[in-house]
CSV table of C-alpha atoms and ligand atoms in Angstrom, one decimal:
chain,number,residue,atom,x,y,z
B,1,UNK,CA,-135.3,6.5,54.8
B,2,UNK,CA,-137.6,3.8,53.4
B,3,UNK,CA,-139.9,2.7,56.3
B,4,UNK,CA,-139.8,-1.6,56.2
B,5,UNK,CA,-142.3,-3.7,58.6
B,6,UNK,CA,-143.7,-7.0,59.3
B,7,UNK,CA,-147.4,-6.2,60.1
B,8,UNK,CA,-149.4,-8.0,57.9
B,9,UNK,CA,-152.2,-4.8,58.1
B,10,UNK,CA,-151.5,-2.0,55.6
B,11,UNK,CA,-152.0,1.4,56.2
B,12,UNK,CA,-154.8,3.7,55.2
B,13,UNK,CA,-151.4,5.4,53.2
B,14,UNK,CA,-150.8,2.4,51.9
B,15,UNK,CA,-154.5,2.2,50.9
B,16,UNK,CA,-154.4,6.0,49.5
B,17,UNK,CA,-151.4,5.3,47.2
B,18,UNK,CA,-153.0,1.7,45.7
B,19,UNK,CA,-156.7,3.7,45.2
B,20,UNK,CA,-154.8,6.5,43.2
B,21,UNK,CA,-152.6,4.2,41.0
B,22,UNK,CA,-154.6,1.6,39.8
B,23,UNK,CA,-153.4,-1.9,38.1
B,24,UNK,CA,-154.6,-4.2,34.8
B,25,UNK,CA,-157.3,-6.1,35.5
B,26,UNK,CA,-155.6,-9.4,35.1
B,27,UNK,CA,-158.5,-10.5,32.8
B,28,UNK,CA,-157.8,-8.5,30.4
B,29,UNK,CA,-154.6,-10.0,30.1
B,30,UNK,CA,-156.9,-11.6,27.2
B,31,UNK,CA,-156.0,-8.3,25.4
B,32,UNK,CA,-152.7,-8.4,23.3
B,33,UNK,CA,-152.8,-4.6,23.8
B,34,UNK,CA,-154.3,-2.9,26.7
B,35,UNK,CA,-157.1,-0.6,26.3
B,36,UNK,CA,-156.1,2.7,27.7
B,37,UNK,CA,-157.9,2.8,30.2
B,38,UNK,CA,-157.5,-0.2,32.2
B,39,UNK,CA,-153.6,-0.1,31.6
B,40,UNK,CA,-151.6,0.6,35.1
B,41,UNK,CA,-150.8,3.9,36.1
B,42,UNK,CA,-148.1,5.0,38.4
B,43,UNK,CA,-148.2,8.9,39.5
B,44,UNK,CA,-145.2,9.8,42.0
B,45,UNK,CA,-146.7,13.5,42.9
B,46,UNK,CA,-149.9,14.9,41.2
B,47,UNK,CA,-151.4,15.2,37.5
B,48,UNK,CA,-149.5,18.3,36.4
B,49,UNK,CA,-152.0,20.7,34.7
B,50,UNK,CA,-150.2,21.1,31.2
B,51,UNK,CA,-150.9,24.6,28.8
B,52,UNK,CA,-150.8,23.2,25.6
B,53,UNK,CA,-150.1,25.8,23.5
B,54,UNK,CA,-147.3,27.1,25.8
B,55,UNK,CA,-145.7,23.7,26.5
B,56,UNK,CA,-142.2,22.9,24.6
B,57,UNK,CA,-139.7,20.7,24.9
B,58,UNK,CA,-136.0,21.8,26.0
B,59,UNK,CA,-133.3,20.0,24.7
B,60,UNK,CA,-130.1,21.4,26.1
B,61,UNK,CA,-127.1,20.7,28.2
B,62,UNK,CA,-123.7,19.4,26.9
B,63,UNK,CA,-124.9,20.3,23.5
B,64,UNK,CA,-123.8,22.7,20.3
B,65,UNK,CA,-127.2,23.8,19.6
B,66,UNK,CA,-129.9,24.1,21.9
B,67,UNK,CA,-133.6,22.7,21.2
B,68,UNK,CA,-137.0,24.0,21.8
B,69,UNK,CA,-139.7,22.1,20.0
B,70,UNK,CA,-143.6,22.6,20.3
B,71,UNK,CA,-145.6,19.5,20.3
B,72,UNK,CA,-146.6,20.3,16.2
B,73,UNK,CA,-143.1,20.6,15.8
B,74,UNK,CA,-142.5,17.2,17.2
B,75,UNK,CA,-145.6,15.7,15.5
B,76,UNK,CA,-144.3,16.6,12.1
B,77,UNK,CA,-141.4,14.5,13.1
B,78,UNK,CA,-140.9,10.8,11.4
B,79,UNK,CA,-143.2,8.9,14.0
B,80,UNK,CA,-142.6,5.3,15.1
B,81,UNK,CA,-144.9,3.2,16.3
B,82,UNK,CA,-144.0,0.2,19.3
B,83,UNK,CA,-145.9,-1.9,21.0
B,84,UNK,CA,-144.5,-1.7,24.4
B,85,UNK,CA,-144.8,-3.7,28.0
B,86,UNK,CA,-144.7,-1.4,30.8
B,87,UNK,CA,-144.2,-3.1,34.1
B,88,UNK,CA,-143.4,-0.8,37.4
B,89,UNK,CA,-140.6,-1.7,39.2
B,90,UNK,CA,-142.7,-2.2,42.2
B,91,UNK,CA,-144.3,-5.1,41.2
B,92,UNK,CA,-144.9,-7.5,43.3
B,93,UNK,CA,-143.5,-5.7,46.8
B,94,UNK,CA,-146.9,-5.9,48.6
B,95,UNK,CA,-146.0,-9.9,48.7
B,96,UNK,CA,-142.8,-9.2,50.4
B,97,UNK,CA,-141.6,-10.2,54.1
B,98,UNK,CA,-140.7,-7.5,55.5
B,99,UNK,CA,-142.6,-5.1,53.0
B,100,UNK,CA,-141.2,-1.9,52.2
B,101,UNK,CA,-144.0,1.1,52.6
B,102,UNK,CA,-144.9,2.5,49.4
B,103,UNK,CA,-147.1,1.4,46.8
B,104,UNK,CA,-148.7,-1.9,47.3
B,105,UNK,CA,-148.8,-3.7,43.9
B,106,UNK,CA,-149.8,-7.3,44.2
B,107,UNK,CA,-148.6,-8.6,40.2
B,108,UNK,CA,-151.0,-6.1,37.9
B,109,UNK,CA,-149.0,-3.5,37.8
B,110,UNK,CA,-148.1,-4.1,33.8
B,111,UNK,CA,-150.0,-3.1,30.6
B,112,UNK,CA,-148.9,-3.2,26.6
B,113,UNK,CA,-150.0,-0.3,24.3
B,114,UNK,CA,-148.8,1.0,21.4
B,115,UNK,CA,-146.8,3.6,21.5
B,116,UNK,CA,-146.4,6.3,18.8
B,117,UNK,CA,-143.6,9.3,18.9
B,118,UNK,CA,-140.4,10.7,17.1
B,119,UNK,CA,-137.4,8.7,17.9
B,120,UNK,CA,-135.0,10.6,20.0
B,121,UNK,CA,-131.9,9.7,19.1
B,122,UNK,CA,-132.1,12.2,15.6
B,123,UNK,CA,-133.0,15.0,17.9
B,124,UNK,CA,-129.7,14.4,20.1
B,125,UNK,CA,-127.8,14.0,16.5
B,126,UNK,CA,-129.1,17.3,15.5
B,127,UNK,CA,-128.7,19.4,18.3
B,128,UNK,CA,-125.2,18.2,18.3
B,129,UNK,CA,-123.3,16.1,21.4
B,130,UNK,CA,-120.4,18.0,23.0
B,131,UNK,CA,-117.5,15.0,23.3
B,132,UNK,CA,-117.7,14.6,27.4
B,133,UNK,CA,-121.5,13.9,26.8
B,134,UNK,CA,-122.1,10.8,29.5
B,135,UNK,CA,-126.0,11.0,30.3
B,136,UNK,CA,-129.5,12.2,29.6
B,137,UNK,CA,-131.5,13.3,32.3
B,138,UNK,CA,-135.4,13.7,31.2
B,139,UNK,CA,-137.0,15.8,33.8
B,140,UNK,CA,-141.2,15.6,33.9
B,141,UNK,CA,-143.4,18.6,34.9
B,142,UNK,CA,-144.6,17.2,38.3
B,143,UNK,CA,-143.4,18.6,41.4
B,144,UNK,CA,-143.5,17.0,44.9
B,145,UNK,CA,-141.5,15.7,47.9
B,146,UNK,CA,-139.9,12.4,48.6
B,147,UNK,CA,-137.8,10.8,51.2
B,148,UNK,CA,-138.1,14.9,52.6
B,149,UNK,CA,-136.8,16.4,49.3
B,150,UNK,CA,-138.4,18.5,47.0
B,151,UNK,CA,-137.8,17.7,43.3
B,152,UNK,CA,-139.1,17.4,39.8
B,153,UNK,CA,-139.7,13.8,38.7
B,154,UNK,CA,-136.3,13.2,36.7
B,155,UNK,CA,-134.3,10.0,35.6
B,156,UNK,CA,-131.2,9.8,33.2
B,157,UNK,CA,-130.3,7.1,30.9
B,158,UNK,CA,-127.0,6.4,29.6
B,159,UNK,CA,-126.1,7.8,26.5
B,160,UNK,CA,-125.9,4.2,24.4
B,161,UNK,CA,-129.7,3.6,25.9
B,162,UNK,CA,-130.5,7.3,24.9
B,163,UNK,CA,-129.3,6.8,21.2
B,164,UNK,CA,-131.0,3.2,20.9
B,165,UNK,CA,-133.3,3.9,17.4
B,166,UNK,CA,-136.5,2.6,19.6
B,167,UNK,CA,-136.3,4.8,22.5
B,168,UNK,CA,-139.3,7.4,21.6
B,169,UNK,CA,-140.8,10.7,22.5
B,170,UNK,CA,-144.3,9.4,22.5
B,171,UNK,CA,-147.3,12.1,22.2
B,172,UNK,CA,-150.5,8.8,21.5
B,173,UNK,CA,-151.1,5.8,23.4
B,174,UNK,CA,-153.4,3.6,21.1
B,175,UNK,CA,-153.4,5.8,18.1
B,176,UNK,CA,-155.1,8.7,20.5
B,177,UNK,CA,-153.2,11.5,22.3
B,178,UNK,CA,-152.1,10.6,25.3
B,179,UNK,CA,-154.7,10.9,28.4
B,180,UNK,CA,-153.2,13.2,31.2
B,181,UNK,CA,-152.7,10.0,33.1
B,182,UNK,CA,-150.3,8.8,31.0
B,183,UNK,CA,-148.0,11.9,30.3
B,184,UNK,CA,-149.6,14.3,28.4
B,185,UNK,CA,-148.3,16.0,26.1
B,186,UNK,CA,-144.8,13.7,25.8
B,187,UNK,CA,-143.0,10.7,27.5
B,188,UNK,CA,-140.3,9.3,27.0
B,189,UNK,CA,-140.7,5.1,26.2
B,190,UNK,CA,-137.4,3.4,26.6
B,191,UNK,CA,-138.5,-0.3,25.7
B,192,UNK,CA,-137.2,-3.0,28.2
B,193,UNK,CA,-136.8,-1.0,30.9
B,194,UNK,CA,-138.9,-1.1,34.0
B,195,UNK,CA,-141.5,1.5,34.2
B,196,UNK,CA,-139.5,4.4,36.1
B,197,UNK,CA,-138.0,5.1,33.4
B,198,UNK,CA,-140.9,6.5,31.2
B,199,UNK,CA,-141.0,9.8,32.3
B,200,UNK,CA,-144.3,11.4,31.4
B,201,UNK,CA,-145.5,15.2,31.3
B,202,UNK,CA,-141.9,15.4,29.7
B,203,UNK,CA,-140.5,18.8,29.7
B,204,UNK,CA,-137.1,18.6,29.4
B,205,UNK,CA,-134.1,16.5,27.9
B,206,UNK,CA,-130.9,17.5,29.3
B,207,UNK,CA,-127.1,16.0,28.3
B,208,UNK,CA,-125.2,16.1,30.9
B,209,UNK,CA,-121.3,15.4,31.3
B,210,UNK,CA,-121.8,14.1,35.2
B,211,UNK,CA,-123.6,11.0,36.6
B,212,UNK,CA,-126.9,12.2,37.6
B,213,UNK,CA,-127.9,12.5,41.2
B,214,UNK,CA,-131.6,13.3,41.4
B,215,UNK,CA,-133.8,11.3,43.9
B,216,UNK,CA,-135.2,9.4,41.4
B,217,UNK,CA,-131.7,8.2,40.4
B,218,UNK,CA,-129.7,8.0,43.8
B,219,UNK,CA,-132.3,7.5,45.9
B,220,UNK,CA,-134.8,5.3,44.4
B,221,UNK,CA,-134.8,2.4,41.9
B,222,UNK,CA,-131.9,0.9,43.6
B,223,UNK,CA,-131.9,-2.9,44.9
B,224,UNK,CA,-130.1,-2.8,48.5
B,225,UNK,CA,-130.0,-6.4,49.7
B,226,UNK,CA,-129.4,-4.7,53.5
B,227,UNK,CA,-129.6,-1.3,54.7
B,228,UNK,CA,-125.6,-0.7,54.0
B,229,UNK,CA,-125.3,-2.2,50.5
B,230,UNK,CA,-124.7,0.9,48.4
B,231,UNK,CA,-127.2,-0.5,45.4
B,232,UNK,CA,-127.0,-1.3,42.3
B,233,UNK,CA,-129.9,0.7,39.7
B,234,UNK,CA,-132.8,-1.0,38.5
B,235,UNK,CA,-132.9,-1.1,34.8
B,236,UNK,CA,-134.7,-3.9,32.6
B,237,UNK,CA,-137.7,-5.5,33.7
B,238,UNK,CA,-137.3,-9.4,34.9
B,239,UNK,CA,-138.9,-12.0,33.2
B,240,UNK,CA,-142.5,-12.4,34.0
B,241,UNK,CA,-145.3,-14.8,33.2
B,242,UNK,CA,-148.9,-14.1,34.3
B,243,UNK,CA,-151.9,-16.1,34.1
B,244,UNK,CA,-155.6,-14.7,33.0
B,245,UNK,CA,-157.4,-16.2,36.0
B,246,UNK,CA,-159.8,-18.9,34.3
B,247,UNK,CA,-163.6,-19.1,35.1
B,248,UNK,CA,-165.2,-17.1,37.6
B,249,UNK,CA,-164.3,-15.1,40.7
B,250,UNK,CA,-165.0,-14.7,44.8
B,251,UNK,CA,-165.7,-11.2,45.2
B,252,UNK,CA,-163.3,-10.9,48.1
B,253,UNK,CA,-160.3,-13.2,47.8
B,254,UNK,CA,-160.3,-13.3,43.7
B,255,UNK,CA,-159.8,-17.2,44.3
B,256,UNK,CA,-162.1,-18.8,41.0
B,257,UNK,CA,-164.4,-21.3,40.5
B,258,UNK,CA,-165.0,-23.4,37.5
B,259,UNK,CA,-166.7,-26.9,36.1
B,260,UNK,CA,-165.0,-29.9,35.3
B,261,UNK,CA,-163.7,-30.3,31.4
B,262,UNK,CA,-160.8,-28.7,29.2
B,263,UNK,CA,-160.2,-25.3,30.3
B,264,UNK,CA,-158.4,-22.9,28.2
B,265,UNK,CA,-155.2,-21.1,30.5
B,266,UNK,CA,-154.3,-17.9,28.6
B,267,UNK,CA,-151.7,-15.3,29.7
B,268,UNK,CA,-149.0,-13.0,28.5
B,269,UNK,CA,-144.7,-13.4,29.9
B,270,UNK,CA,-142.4,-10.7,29.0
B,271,UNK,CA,-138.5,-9.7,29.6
B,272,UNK,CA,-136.8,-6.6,29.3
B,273,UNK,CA,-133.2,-8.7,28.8
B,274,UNK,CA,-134.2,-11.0,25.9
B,275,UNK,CA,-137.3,-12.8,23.8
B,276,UNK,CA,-139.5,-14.8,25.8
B,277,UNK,CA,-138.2,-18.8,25.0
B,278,UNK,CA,-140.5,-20.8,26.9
B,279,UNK,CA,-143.5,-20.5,29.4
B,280,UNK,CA,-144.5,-23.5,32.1
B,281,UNK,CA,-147.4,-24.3,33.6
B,282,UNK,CA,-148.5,-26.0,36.8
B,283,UNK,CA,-152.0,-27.3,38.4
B,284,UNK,CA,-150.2,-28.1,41.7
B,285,UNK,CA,-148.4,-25.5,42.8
B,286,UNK,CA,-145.5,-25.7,40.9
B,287,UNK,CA,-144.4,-29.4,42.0
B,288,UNK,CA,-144.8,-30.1,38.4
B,289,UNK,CA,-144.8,-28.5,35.2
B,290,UNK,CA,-145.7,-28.4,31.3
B,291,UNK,CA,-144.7,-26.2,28.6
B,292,UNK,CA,-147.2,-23.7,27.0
B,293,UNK,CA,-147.3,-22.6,23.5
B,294,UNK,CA,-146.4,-19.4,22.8
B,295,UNK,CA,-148.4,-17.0,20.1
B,296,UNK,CA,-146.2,-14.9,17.4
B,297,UNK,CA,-144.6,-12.5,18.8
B,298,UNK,CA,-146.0,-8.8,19.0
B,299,UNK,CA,-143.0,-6.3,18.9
B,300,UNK,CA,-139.5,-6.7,20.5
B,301,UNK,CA,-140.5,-5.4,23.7
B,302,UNK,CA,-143.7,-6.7,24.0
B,303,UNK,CA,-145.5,-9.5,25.9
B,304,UNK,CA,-145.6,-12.8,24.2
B,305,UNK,CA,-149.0,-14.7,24.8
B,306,UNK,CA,-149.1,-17.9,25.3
B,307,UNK,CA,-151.6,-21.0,25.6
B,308,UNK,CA,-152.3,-24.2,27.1
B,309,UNK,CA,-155.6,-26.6,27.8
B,310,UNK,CA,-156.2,-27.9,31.0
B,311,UNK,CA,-158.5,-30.8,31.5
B,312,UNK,CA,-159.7,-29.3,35.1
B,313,UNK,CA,-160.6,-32.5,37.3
B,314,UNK,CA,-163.4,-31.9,40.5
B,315,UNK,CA,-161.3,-30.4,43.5
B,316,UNK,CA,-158.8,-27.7,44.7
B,317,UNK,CA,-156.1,-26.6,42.2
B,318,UNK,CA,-153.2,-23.8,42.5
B,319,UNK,CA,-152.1,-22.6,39.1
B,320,UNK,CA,-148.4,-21.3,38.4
B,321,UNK,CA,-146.8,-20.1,35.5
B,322,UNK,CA,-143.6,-19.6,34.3
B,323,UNK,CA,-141.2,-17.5,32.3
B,324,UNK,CA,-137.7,-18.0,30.7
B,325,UNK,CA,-136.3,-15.5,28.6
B,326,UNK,CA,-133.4,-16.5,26.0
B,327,UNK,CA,-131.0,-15.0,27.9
B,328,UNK,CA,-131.2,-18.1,30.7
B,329,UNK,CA,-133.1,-15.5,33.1
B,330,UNK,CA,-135.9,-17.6,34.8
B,331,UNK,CA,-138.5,-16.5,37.1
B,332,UNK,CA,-137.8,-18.0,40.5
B,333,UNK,CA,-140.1,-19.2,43.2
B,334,UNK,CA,-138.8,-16.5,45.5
B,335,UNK,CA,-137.4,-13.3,43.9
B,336,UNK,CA,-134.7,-11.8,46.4
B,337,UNK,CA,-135.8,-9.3,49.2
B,338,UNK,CA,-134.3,-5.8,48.8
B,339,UNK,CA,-134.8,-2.3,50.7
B,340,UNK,CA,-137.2,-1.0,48.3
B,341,UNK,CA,-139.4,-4.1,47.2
B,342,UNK,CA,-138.2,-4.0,43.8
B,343,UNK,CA,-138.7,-6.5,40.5
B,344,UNK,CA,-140.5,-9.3,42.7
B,345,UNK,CA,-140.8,-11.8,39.9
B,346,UNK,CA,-141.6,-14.3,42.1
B,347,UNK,CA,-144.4,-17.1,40.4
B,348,UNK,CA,-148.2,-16.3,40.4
B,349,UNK,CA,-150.6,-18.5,42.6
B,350,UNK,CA,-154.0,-18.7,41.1
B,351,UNK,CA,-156.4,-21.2,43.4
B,352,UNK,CA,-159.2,-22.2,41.7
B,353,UNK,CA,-161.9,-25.0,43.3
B,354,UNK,CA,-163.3,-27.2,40.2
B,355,UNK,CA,-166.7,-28.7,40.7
Y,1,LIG,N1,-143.0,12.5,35.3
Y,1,LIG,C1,-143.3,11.3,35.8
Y,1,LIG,N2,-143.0,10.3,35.1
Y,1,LIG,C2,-143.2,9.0,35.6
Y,1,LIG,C3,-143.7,8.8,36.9
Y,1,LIG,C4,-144.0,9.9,37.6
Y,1,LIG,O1,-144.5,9.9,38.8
Y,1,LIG,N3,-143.8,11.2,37.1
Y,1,LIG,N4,-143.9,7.5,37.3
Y,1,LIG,C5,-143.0,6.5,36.7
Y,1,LIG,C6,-143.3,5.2,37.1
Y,1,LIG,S1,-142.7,4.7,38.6
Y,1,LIG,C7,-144.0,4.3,36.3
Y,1,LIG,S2,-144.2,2.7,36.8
Y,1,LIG,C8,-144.5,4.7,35.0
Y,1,LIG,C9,-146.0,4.4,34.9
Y,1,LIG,O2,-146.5,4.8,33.7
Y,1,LIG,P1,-148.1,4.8,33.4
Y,1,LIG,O3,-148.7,5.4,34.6
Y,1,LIG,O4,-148.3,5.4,32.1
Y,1,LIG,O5,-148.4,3.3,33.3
Y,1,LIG,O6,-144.3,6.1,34.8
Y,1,LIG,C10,-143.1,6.6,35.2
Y,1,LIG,N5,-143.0,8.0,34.8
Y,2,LIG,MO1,-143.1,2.4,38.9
């Protein structure tokens, strides 16, 4: 189902896909939050053109009493406010061998906003969960077809995810409504969790007694190691560290150029599983490597920044960076290759020529 080649070329659908989702600008990893606008954006089908007035939200399924809930409704809510790292589980897949065909994300497909909605977990408590309750499935307003099957964008999480007190309906992005881009009118924001599972343009929440079997779930966001491994889901994002490329840029291979002298080297490093512990740094490719300081932390499931100087000496340098999180979880040099060219979290190469 998933086509998988060798050619170093991509295609012009390749090309179609990358031009219509757009990553962060990795120098505004400067940013501790991302300004809306240059945060990523991943859209499966099309923008769904929303009614405002006539949208609600459905809350249903395996429970006693039935929700429907306009977004004043939900704004009248108790609102939380997160700041968030989103991270598509695609990340990194364009730097796979053999590459699987779909979106071709180099490493900028992250971004950190703050995120303010209701929690959900009340809103399940309310309407009541039946006892066989298993799973909620959160199905968005967007339509299309994937892998030859029509469907609504839908994902489930399990019911202890669901209930978590920081999983949100989210109507702002940065204190502002959301943009269309993003979702509008609702999303769900599960923090930790890779970025599938943010389901924007959210029109329904349904409790369901079965596992789910949409295309999102089944078919998708699985990592196969081969074509016959059945796959186990994609959940939490792997630890990450990336660099804000220092001085300035060529225009065609984004390699940098800067003088000799101390050089600041700024990025962010995040994990889904567990706080950020410790982020290296390298100037030669990653034969060797210092530690970093880390900033204060910004929320729970937010980036950590983190800061070192670099006393840049004449010639050619390759810059790495790396993450550990405090659960032991370290980014490797290689991630593992699977069907779908999922959570690459392989280290970033930066070459920069010092003069
Ligand atoms: N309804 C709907 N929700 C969706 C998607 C989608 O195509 N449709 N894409 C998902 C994917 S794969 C990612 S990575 C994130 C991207 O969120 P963003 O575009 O706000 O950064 O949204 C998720 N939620
Ligand atoms: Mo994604």
């Amino acid at each position: 189902m998933l086509a998988i080649v060798s050619e170093p070329g991509f295609s012009l659908e390749e090309l179609q896909l990358a031009a219509r989702n757009h990553g962060l600008p990795l120098e505004t990893l400067r940013d501790a939050i991302t300004p809306v606008g240059l945060h990523y954006l991943l859209i499966h089908f099309d923008i769904p053109q929303v009614d405002a007035p006539a949208w609600r939200l459905r809350l249903g399924g395996r429970v006693e009493r039935p929700l429907e809930l306009t977004l004043d409704e939900l704004r009248a809510r108790p609102a939380h406010t997160h700041a968030v790292t989103l991270e598509c589980a695609g990340n990194g897949r364009a730097l796979l061998s053999p590459r699987t065909v779909s979106q071709p994300w180099l490493a900028e497909a992250i971004g950190t906003a703050e995120w303010t909605g209701t929690p959900l977990a009340p809103l399940l408590e309310e309407a009541g969960l039946l006892s066989d309750a298993l799973e909620v499935v959160f199905t968005g307003l967007d339509r299309g077809v994937q892998g030859g099957v029509e469907h609504a964008y839908a994902r489930s999480l399990p019911l202890t995810e669901a209930l978590r007190a920081d999983v949100l309906l989210a109507y702002a992005i940065n204190g502002r409504p959301l943009p269309s881009q993003h979702g509008f009118p609702l999303r769900l924001i599960v923090p930790g969790w890779y970025g599938m599972t943010h389901v924007k343009w959210l029109a329904a929440v349904d409790v369901v007694a079965e596992p789910f079997r949409g295309w999102q779930q089944e078919d998708a966001y699985k990592i196969h190691r081969s074509e016959d491994d059945p796959g186990t889901p994609v959940t939490r994002m792997l630890p990450r560290a990336l660099l804000a490329p220092p001085g300035i840029p060529d225009f065609m291979s984004r390699s940098r150029f800067l003088v000799a002298g101390p050089c600041a080297l700024v990025g962010r490093a995040w994990s889904g599983w567990a706080p950020i512990e410790r982020v290296e740094v390298s100037i030669d490719g990653g034969a060797r490597w210092t530690d970093a300081a880390l900033d204060e932390p910004l929320d729970e499931y937010a980036w950590r920044g983190w800061r070192t100087t670099w006393d840049a000496r004449p010639g050619e340098h390759e810059l790495c960076c790396r993450a550990t999180d405090a659960a032991g979880n370290v980014q490797p040099a290689e991630a593992a290759w699977n069907t779908g060219g999922y959570c690459n979290n392989a280290i970033q190469h930066v070459q920069v020529t010092v003069s």
